[in-house]
Short mmCIF file of the N, C-alpha and C atoms (twelve columns), coordinates in Angstrom:
data_MODEL
# 
_entry.id   MODEL 
# 
loop_
_atom_site.group_PDB 
_atom_site.id 
_atom_site.type_symbol 
_atom_site.label_atom_id 
_atom_site.label_alt_id 
_atom_site.label_comp_id 
_atom_site.label_asym_id 
_atom_site.label_seq_id 
_atom_site.Cartn_x 
_atom_site.Cartn_y 
_atom_site.Cartn_z 
_atom_site.pdbx_PDB_model_num 
ATOM 1   N N  . LYS A 1  52.026 104.467 96.053  1 
ATOM 2   C CA . LYS A 1  52.166 105.535 97.047  1 
ATOM 3   C C  . LYS A 1  52.195 106.901 96.370  1 
ATOM 4   N N  . LYS A 2  51.494 107.826 96.978  1 
ATOM 5   C CA . LYS A 2  51.522 109.186 96.428  1 
ATOM 6   C C  . LYS A 2  52.789 109.898 96.881  1 
ATOM 7   N N  . SER A 3  53.309 110.718 96.015  1 
ATOM 8   C CA . SER A 3  54.511 111.470 96.354  1 
ATOM 9   C C  . SER A 3  54.182 112.559 97.366  1 
ATOM 10  N N  . GLU A 4  55.016 112.664 98.379  1 
ATOM 11  C CA . GLU A 4  54.797 113.701 99.388  1 
ATOM 12  C C  . GLU A 4  55.793 114.842 99.225  1 
ATOM 13  N N  . VAL A 5  56.426 114.881 98.079  1 
ATOM 14  C CA . VAL A 5  57.464 115.884 97.844  1 
ATOM 15  C C  . VAL A 5  56.914 117.297 97.976  1 
ATOM 16  N N  . SER A 6  55.756 117.582 97.364  1 
ATOM 17  C CA . SER A 6  55.229 118.941 97.402  1 
ATOM 18  C C  . SER A 6  54.902 119.373 98.829  1 
ATOM 19  N N  . GLY A 7  54.330 118.475 99.620  1 
ATOM 20  C CA . GLY A 7  54.036 118.787 101.008 1 
ATOM 21  C C  . GLY A 7  55.292 119.009 101.820 1 
ATOM 22  N N  . VAL A 8  56.303 118.199 101.542 1 
ATOM 23  C CA . VAL A 8  57.573 118.314 102.248 1 
ATOM 24  C C  . VAL A 8  58.258 119.622 101.862 1 
ATOM 25  N N  . MET A 9  58.203 119.953 100.584 1 
ATOM 26  C CA . MET A 9  58.849 121.174 100.109 1 
ATOM 27  C C  . MET A 9  58.294 122.409 100.806 1 
ATOM 28  N N  . ALA A 10 56.990 122.446 101.010 1 
ATOM 29  C CA . ALA A 10 56.358 123.607 101.641 1 
ATOM 30  C C  . ALA A 10 56.818 123.760 103.088 1 
ATOM 31  N N  . LYS A 11 57.075 122.625 103.732 1 
ATOM 32  C CA . LYS A 11 57.444 122.677 105.143 1 
ATOM 33  C C  . LYS A 11 58.956 122.768 105.358 1 
ATOM 34  N N  . ALA A 12 59.705 122.164 104.462 1 
ATOM 35  C CA . ALA A 12 61.162 122.176 104.605 1 
ATOM 36  C C  . ALA A 12 61.680 123.600 104.415 1 
ATOM 37  N N  . ASP A 13 62.789 123.874 105.053 1 
ATOM 38  C CA . ASP A 13 63.377 125.202 104.951 1 
ATOM 39  C C  . ASP A 13 64.235 125.240 103.690 1 
ATOM 40  N N  . ILE A 14 63.622 125.634 102.594 1 
ATOM 41  C CA . ILE A 14 64.342 125.631 101.318 1 
ATOM 42  C C  . ILE A 14 65.159 126.903 101.204 1 
ATOM 43  N N  . LYS A 15 66.405 126.734 100.872 1 
ATOM 44  C CA . LYS A 15 67.275 127.890 100.678 1 
ATOM 45  C C  . LYS A 15 67.602 128.004 99.183  1 
ATOM 46  N N  . PRO A 16 67.549 129.217 98.657  1 
ATOM 47  C CA . PRO A 16 67.876 129.374 97.237  1 
ATOM 48  C C  . PRO A 16 69.347 129.069 96.964  1 
ATOM 49  N N  . LYS A 17 69.609 128.512 95.783  1 
ATOM 50  C CA . LYS A 17 70.985 128.183 95.389  1 
ATOM 51  C C  . LYS A 17 71.730 129.442 94.960  1 
ATOM 52  N N  . SER A 18 70.997 130.317 94.258  1 
ATOM 53  C CA . SER A 18 71.628 131.551 93.804  1 
ATOM 54  C C  . SER A 18 70.578 132.643 93.641  1 
ATOM 55  N N  . VAL A 19 71.067 133.849 93.413  1 
ATOM 56  C CA . VAL A 19 70.165 134.989 93.259  1 
ATOM 57  C C  . VAL A 19 70.747 135.939 92.216  1 
ATOM 58  N N  . HIS A 20 69.874 136.549 91.448  1 
ATOM 59  C CA . HIS A 20 70.308 137.601 90.520  1 
ATOM 60  C C  . HIS A 20 69.199 138.646 90.447  1 
ATOM 61  N N  . HIS A 21 69.526 139.787 89.893  1 
ATOM 62  C CA . HIS A 21 68.533 140.855 89.779  1 
ATOM 63  C C  . HIS A 21 67.819 140.774 88.434  1 
ATOM 64  N N  . ALA A 22 66.549 141.096 88.454  1 
ATOM 65  C CA . ALA A 22 65.756 141.058 87.228  1 
ATOM 66  C C  . ALA A 22 66.279 142.098 86.240  1 
ATOM 67  N N  . LYS A 23 66.264 141.740 84.979  1 
ATOM 68  C CA . LYS A 23 66.734 142.653 83.921  1 
ATOM 69  C C  . LYS A 23 65.552 143.357 83.253  1 
ATOM 70  N N  . LYS A 24 64.466 142.600 83.039  1 
ATOM 71  C CA . LYS A 24 63.298 143.225 82.435  1 
ATOM 72  C C  . LYS A 24 62.023 142.710 83.083  1 
ATOM 73  N N  . TRP A 25 60.978 143.502 82.983  1 
ATOM 74  C CA . TRP A 25 59.722 143.190 83.641  1 
ATOM 75  C C  . TRP A 25 59.055 141.962 83.023  1 
ATOM 76  N N  . SER A 26 58.431 141.147 83.874  1 
ATOM 77  C CA . SER A 26 57.599 140.028 83.427  1 
ATOM 78  C C  . SER A 26 56.556 139.791 84.518  1 
ATOM 79  N N  . ASP A 27 55.609 138.912 84.263  1 
ATOM 80  C CA . ASP A 27 54.599 138.587 85.278  1 
ATOM 81  C C  . ASP A 27 55.266 138.047 86.544  1 
ATOM 82  N N  . ASP A 28 56.278 137.201 86.369  1 
ATOM 83  C CA . ASP A 28 56.978 136.624 87.517  1 
ATOM 84  C C  . ASP A 28 57.699 137.698 88.327  1 
ATOM 85  N N  . VAL A 29 58.336 138.616 87.610  1 
ATOM 86  C CA . VAL A 29 59.055 139.709 88.284  1 
ATOM 87  C C  . VAL A 29 58.047 140.577 89.053  1 
ATOM 88  N N  . GLU A 30 56.889 140.796 88.472  1 
ATOM 89  C CA . GLU A 30 55.835 141.581 89.144  1 
ATOM 90  C C  . GLU A 30 55.462 140.936 90.475  1 
ATOM 91  N N  . ASN A 31 55.233 139.615 90.470  1 
ATOM 92  C CA . ASN A 31 54.851 138.942 91.709  1 
ATOM 93  C C  . ASN A 31 55.996 138.923 92.720  1 
ATOM 94  N N  . LEU A 32 57.224 138.723 92.246  1 
ATOM 95  C CA . LEU A 32 58.377 138.771 93.153  1 
ATOM 96  C C  . LEU A 32 58.478 140.146 93.809  1 
ATOM 97  N N  . TYR A 33 58.247 141.173 93.021  1 
ATOM 98  C CA . TYR A 33 58.264 142.549 93.524  1 
ATOM 99  C C  . TYR A 33 57.274 142.696 94.681  1 
ATOM 100 N N  . ARG A 34 56.097 142.133 94.514  1 
ATOM 101 C CA . ARG A 34 55.054 142.228 95.544  1 
ATOM 102 C C  . ARG A 34 55.443 141.461 96.807  1 
ATOM 103 N N  . PHE A 35 55.986 140.258 96.633  1 
ATOM 104 C CA . PHE A 35 56.436 139.486 97.803  1 
ATOM 105 C C  . PHE A 35 57.550 140.229 98.531  1 
ATOM 106 N N  . GLN A 36 58.484 140.801 97.774  1 
ATOM 107 C CA . GLN A 36 59.625 141.465 98.383  1 
ATOM 108 C C  . GLN A 36 59.216 142.768 99.070  1 
ATOM 109 N N  . GLN A 37 58.220 143.446 98.546  1 
ATOM 110 C CA . GLN A 37 57.699 144.644 99.214  1 
ATOM 111 C C  . GLN A 37 57.137 144.279 100.583 1 
ATOM 112 N N  . ALA A 38 56.506 143.113 100.650 1 
ATOM 113 C CA . ALA A 38 55.879 142.673 101.900 1 
ATOM 114 C C  . ALA A 38 56.894 142.031 102.852 1 
ATOM 115 N N  . GLY A 39 58.142 141.919 102.419 1 
ATOM 116 C CA . GLY A 39 59.190 141.441 103.312 1 
ATOM 117 C C  . GLY A 39 59.554 139.970 103.172 1 
ATOM 118 N N  . TYR A 40 59.224 139.374 102.026 1 
ATOM 119 C CA . TYR A 40 59.555 137.967 101.793 1 
ATOM 120 C C  . TYR A 40 60.423 137.848 100.554 1 
ATOM 121 N N  . ARG A 41 61.190 136.749 100.489 1 
ATOM 122 C CA . ARG A 41 61.998 136.469 99.305  1 
ATOM 123 C C  . ARG A 41 61.104 136.257 98.101  1 
ATOM 124 N N  . ASP A 42 60.148 135.345 98.275  1 
ATOM 125 C CA . ASP A 42 59.286 134.928 97.174  1 
ATOM 126 C C  . ASP A 42 58.125 134.118 97.731  1 
ATOM 127 N N  . GLU A 43 57.383 133.491 96.839  1 
ATOM 128 C CA . GLU A 43 56.199 132.730 97.237  1 
ATOM 129 C C  . GLU A 43 56.542 131.567 98.167  1 
ATOM 130 N N  . PHE A 44 57.681 130.879 97.912  1 
ATOM 131 C CA . PHE A 44 58.090 129.760 98.776  1 
ATOM 132 C C  . PHE A 44 58.221 130.218 100.224 1 
ATOM 133 N N  . GLU A 45 58.967 131.307 100.412 1 
ATOM 134 C CA . GLU A 45 59.200 131.787 101.773 1 
ATOM 135 C C  . GLU A 45 57.899 132.255 102.414 1 
ATOM 136 N N  . TYR A 46 57.060 132.926 101.647 1 
ATOM 137 C CA . TYR A 46 55.782 133.405 102.174 1 
ATOM 138 C C  . TYR A 46 54.934 132.241 102.686 1 
ATOM 139 N N  . LYS A 47 54.824 131.196 101.864 1 
ATOM 140 C CA . LYS A 47 54.016 130.029 102.245 1 
ATOM 141 C C  . LYS A 47 54.600 129.329 103.467 1 
ATOM 142 N N  . GLN A 48 55.916 129.312 103.548 1 
ATOM 143 C CA . GLN A 48 56.612 128.696 104.672 1 
ATOM 144 C C  . GLN A 48 56.342 129.451 105.971 1 
ATOM 145 N N  . VAL A 49 56.510 130.768 105.910 1 
ATOM 146 C CA . VAL A 49 56.375 131.603 107.104 1 
ATOM 147 C C  . VAL A 49 54.916 131.687 107.557 1 
ATOM 148 N N  . LYS A 50 54.022 131.893 106.605 1 
ATOM 149 C CA . LYS A 50 52.615 132.092 106.939 1 
ATOM 150 C C  . LYS A 50 51.819 130.786 107.019 1 
ATOM 151 N N  . GLN A 51 52.457 129.669 106.656 1 
ATOM 152 C CA . GLN A 51 51.792 128.361 106.703 1 
ATOM 153 C C  . GLN A 51 50.482 128.343 105.905 1 
ATOM 154 N N  . VAL A 52 50.556 128.868 104.678 1 
ATOM 155 C CA . VAL A 52 49.382 128.851 103.803 1 
ATOM 156 C C  . VAL A 52 49.697 128.037 102.556 1 
ATOM 157 N N  . ASP A 53 48.651 127.492 101.929 1 
ATOM 158 C CA . ASP A 53 48.833 126.706 100.705 1 
ATOM 159 C C  . ASP A 53 48.651 127.571 99.464  1 
ATOM 160 N N  . MET A 54 47.802 128.598 99.602  1 
ATOM 161 C CA . MET A 54 47.472 129.422 98.444  1 
ATOM 162 C C  . MET A 54 47.750 130.894 98.736  1 
ATOM 163 N N  . VAL A 55 48.141 131.606 97.694  1 
ATOM 164 C CA . VAL A 55 48.301 133.048 97.780  1 
ATOM 165 C C  . VAL A 55 47.152 133.636 96.965  1 
ATOM 166 N N  . GLU A 56 46.499 134.655 97.520  1 
ATOM 167 C CA . GLU A 56 45.363 135.252 96.813  1 
ATOM 168 C C  . GLU A 56 45.855 136.058 95.613  1 
ATOM 169 N N  . CYS A 57 45.342 135.692 94.417  1 
ATOM 170 C CA . CYS A 57 45.753 136.374 93.194  1 
ATOM 171 C C  . CYS A 57 44.548 136.932 92.453  1 
ATOM 172 N N  . TRP A 58 44.789 137.927 91.609  1 
ATOM 173 C CA . TRP A 58 43.746 138.461 90.737  1 
ATOM 174 C C  . TRP A 58 43.499 137.449 89.630  1 
ATOM 175 N N  . PRO A 59 42.245 137.012 89.433  1 
ATOM 176 C CA . PRO A 59 41.978 136.027 88.369  1 
ATOM 177 C C  . PRO A 59 42.293 136.574 86.977  1 
ATOM 178 N N  . GLU A 60 42.102 137.882 86.774  1 
ATOM 179 C CA . GLU A 60 42.323 138.481 85.450  1 
ATOM 180 C C  . GLU A 60 43.788 138.482 85.041  1 
ATOM 181 N N  . THR A 61 44.675 138.820 85.997  1 
ATOM 182 C CA . THR A 61 46.085 138.999 85.639  1 
ATOM 183 C C  . THR A 61 46.992 137.927 86.232  1 
ATOM 184 N N  . GLY A 62 46.529 137.263 87.302  1 
ATOM 185 C CA . GLY A 62 47.376 136.287 87.972  1 
ATOM 186 C C  . GLY A 62 48.359 136.926 88.938  1 
ATOM 187 N N  . PHE A 63 48.288 138.254 89.079  1 
ATOM 188 C CA . PHE A 63 49.183 138.940 90.013  1 
ATOM 189 C C  . PHE A 63 48.690 138.742 91.438  1 
ATOM 190 N N  . VAL A 64 49.623 138.789 92.375  1 
ATOM 191 C CA . VAL A 64 49.283 138.666 93.790  1 
ATOM 192 C C  . VAL A 64 48.349 139.806 94.185  1 
ATOM 193 N N  . LYS A 65 47.293 139.456 94.909  1 
ATOM 194 C CA . LYS A 65 46.270 140.430 95.290  1 
ATOM 195 C C  . LYS A 65 46.494 140.962 96.697  1 
ATOM 196 N N  . LYS A 66 46.840 140.052 97.623  1 
ATOM 197 C CA . LYS A 66 46.924 140.426 99.036  1 
ATOM 198 C C  . LYS A 66 47.996 139.594 99.718  1 
ATOM 199 N N  . LEU A 67 48.825 140.249 100.510 1 
ATOM 200 C CA . LEU A 67 49.850 139.546 101.285 1 
ATOM 201 C C  . LEU A 67 49.831 140.019 102.723 1 
ATOM 202 N N  . GLN A 68 50.114 139.098 103.618 1 
ATOM 203 C CA . GLN A 68 50.205 139.445 105.035 1 
ATOM 204 C C  . GLN A 68 51.669 139.561 105.413 1 
ATOM 205 N N  . ARG A 69 52.048 140.720 105.947 1 
ATOM 206 C CA . ARG A 69 53.424 140.918 106.367 1 
ATOM 207 C C  . ARG A 69 53.708 140.131 107.638 1 
ATOM 208 N N  . ARG A 70 54.964 140.099 108.025 1 
ATOM 209 C CA . ARG A 70 55.346 139.353 109.238 1 
ATOM 210 C C  . ARG A 70 54.715 139.970 110.490 1 
ATOM 211 N N  . ASP A 71 54.430 141.266 110.445 1 
ATOM 212 C CA . ASP A 71 53.795 141.908 111.616 1 
ATOM 213 C C  . ASP A 71 52.270 141.836 111.529 1 
ATOM 214 N N  . ASN A 72 51.791 140.995 110.591 1 
ATOM 215 C CA . ASN A 72 50.367 140.705 110.406 1 
ATOM 216 C C  . ASN A 72 49.533 141.829 109.804 1 
ATOM 217 N N  . THR A 73 50.165 142.911 109.351 1 
ATOM 218 C CA . THR A 73 49.400 143.898 108.591 1 
ATOM 219 C C  . THR A 73 49.319 143.395 107.154 1 
ATOM 220 N N  . PHE A 74 48.324 143.864 106.433 1 
ATOM 221 C CA . PHE A 74 48.119 143.382 105.072 1 
ATOM 222 C C  . PHE A 74 48.552 144.397 104.030 1 
ATOM 223 N N  . TYR A 75 49.063 143.894 102.937 1 
ATOM 224 C CA . TYR A 75 49.346 144.695 101.753 1 
ATOM 225 C C  . TYR A 75 48.327 144.286 100.711 1 
ATOM 226 N N  . TYR A 76 47.691 145.264 100.095 1 
ATOM 227 C CA . TYR A 76 46.740 144.993 99.018  1 
ATOM 228 C C  . TYR A 76 47.309 145.568 97.736  1 
ATOM 229 N N  . TYR A 77 47.212 144.800 96.658  1 
ATOM 230 C CA . TYR A 77 47.800 145.215 95.387  1 
ATOM 231 C C  . TYR A 77 46.739 145.347 94.308  1 
ATOM 232 N N  . ASN A 78 47.025 146.190 93.327  1 
ATOM 233 C CA . ASN A 78 46.118 146.410 92.201  1 
ATOM 234 C C  . ASN A 78 46.167 145.262 91.210  1 
ATOM 235 N N  . LYS A 79 45.155 145.222 90.347  1 
ATOM 236 C CA . LYS A 79 45.129 144.237 89.251  1 
ATOM 237 C C  . LYS A 79 46.251 144.525 88.265  1 
ATOM 238 N N  . GLN A 80 46.529 145.812 88.050  1 
ATOM 239 C CA . GLN A 80 47.520 146.208 87.055  1 
ATOM 240 C C  . GLN A 80 48.935 146.106 87.613  1 
ATOM 241 N N  . ARG A 81 49.856 146.194 86.696  1 
ATOM 242 C CA . ARG A 81 51.275 146.201 87.033  1 
ATOM 243 C C  . ARG A 81 51.596 147.320 88.022  1 
ATOM 244 N N  . GLU A 82 52.383 146.999 89.032  1 
ATOM 245 C CA . GLU A 82 52.796 148.003 90.018  1 
ATOM 246 C C  . GLU A 82 54.300 148.240 90.005  1 
ATOM 247 N N  . CYS A 83 55.037 147.259 89.520  1 
ATOM 248 C CA . CYS A 83 56.497 147.372 89.484  1 
ATOM 249 C C  . CYS A 83 56.906 148.175 88.248  1 
ATOM 250 N N  . GLU A 84 57.283 149.429 88.463  1 
ATOM 251 C CA . GLU A 84 57.667 150.276 87.338  1 
ATOM 252 C C  . GLU A 84 59.034 149.869 86.800  1 
ATOM 253 N N  . ASP A 85 59.310 150.292 85.560  1 
ATOM 254 C CA . ASP A 85 60.586 149.939 84.927  1 
ATOM 255 C C  . ASP A 85 61.782 150.321 85.791  1 
ATOM 256 N N  . LYS A 86 61.709 151.477 86.451  1 
ATOM 257 C CA . LYS A 86 62.841 151.926 87.266  1 
ATOM 258 C C  . LYS A 86 63.034 151.077 88.526  1 
ATOM 259 N N  . GLU A 87 62.031 150.263 88.875  1 
ATOM 260 C CA . GLU A 87 62.108 149.399 90.051  1 
ATOM 261 C C  . GLU A 87 62.560 147.977 89.703  1 
ATOM 262 N N  . VAL A 88 62.450 147.603 88.433  1 
ATOM 263 C CA . VAL A 88 62.694 146.216 88.009  1 
ATOM 264 C C  . VAL A 88 64.064 145.704 88.451  1 
ATOM 265 N N  . HIS A 89 65.100 146.532 88.308  1 
ATOM 266 C CA . HIS A 89 66.460 146.074 88.645  1 
ATOM 267 C C  . HIS A 89 66.648 145.796 90.134  1 
ATOM 268 N N  . LYS A 90 65.719 146.259 90.975  1 
ATOM 269 C CA . LYS A 90 65.812 146.023 92.427  1 
ATOM 270 C C  . LYS A 90 65.243 144.659 92.814  1 
ATOM 271 N N  . VAL A 91 64.465 144.049 91.925  1 
ATOM 272 C CA . VAL A 91 63.813 142.786 92.229  1 
ATOM 273 C C  . VAL A 91 64.832 141.645 92.170  1 
ATOM 274 N N  . LYS A 92 64.859 140.853 93.231  1 
ATOM 275 C CA . LYS A 92 65.780 139.731 93.286  1 
ATOM 276 C C  . LYS A 92 65.064 138.460 92.818  1 
ATOM 277 N N  . VAL A 93 65.713 137.754 91.923  1 
ATOM 278 C CA . VAL A 93 65.169 136.515 91.402  1 
ATOM 279 C C  . VAL A 93 65.979 135.359 92.000  1 
ATOM 280 N N  . TYR A 94 65.316 134.535 92.798  1 
ATOM 281 C CA . TYR A 94 66.000 133.431 93.475  1 
ATOM 282 C C  . TYR A 94 65.890 132.156 92.674  1 
ATOM 283 N N  . VAL A 95 66.999 131.406 92.619  1 
ATOM 284 C CA . VAL A 95 67.031 130.138 91.891  1 
ATOM 285 C C  . VAL A 95 67.169 129.017 92.910  1 
ATOM 286 N N  . TYR A 96 66.283 128.033 92.811  1 
ATOM 287 C CA . TYR A 96 66.301 126.910 93.764  1 
ATOM 288 C C  . TYR A 96 66.873 125.648 93.145  1 
# 
């Protein structure tokens, strides 16, 4: 039997166990910044709310390219880093 855990995880309402603020910039922090700008906790919540399997990313950098907000307007992001050093401490990192 194939494991259905990944499919279940996407549909189940997963709640983070804990949260902390990012200390320094990384690729992960950059993507979290983009999700949080668009009004989501992170990729898990985005996929849950929007019922999508994939998030559009820039192939060169792996950063999120486009997100749909809850009001269905779109946010488009650059290939380059957008989360400046002064913004890093505002990014919430969720632990599941």
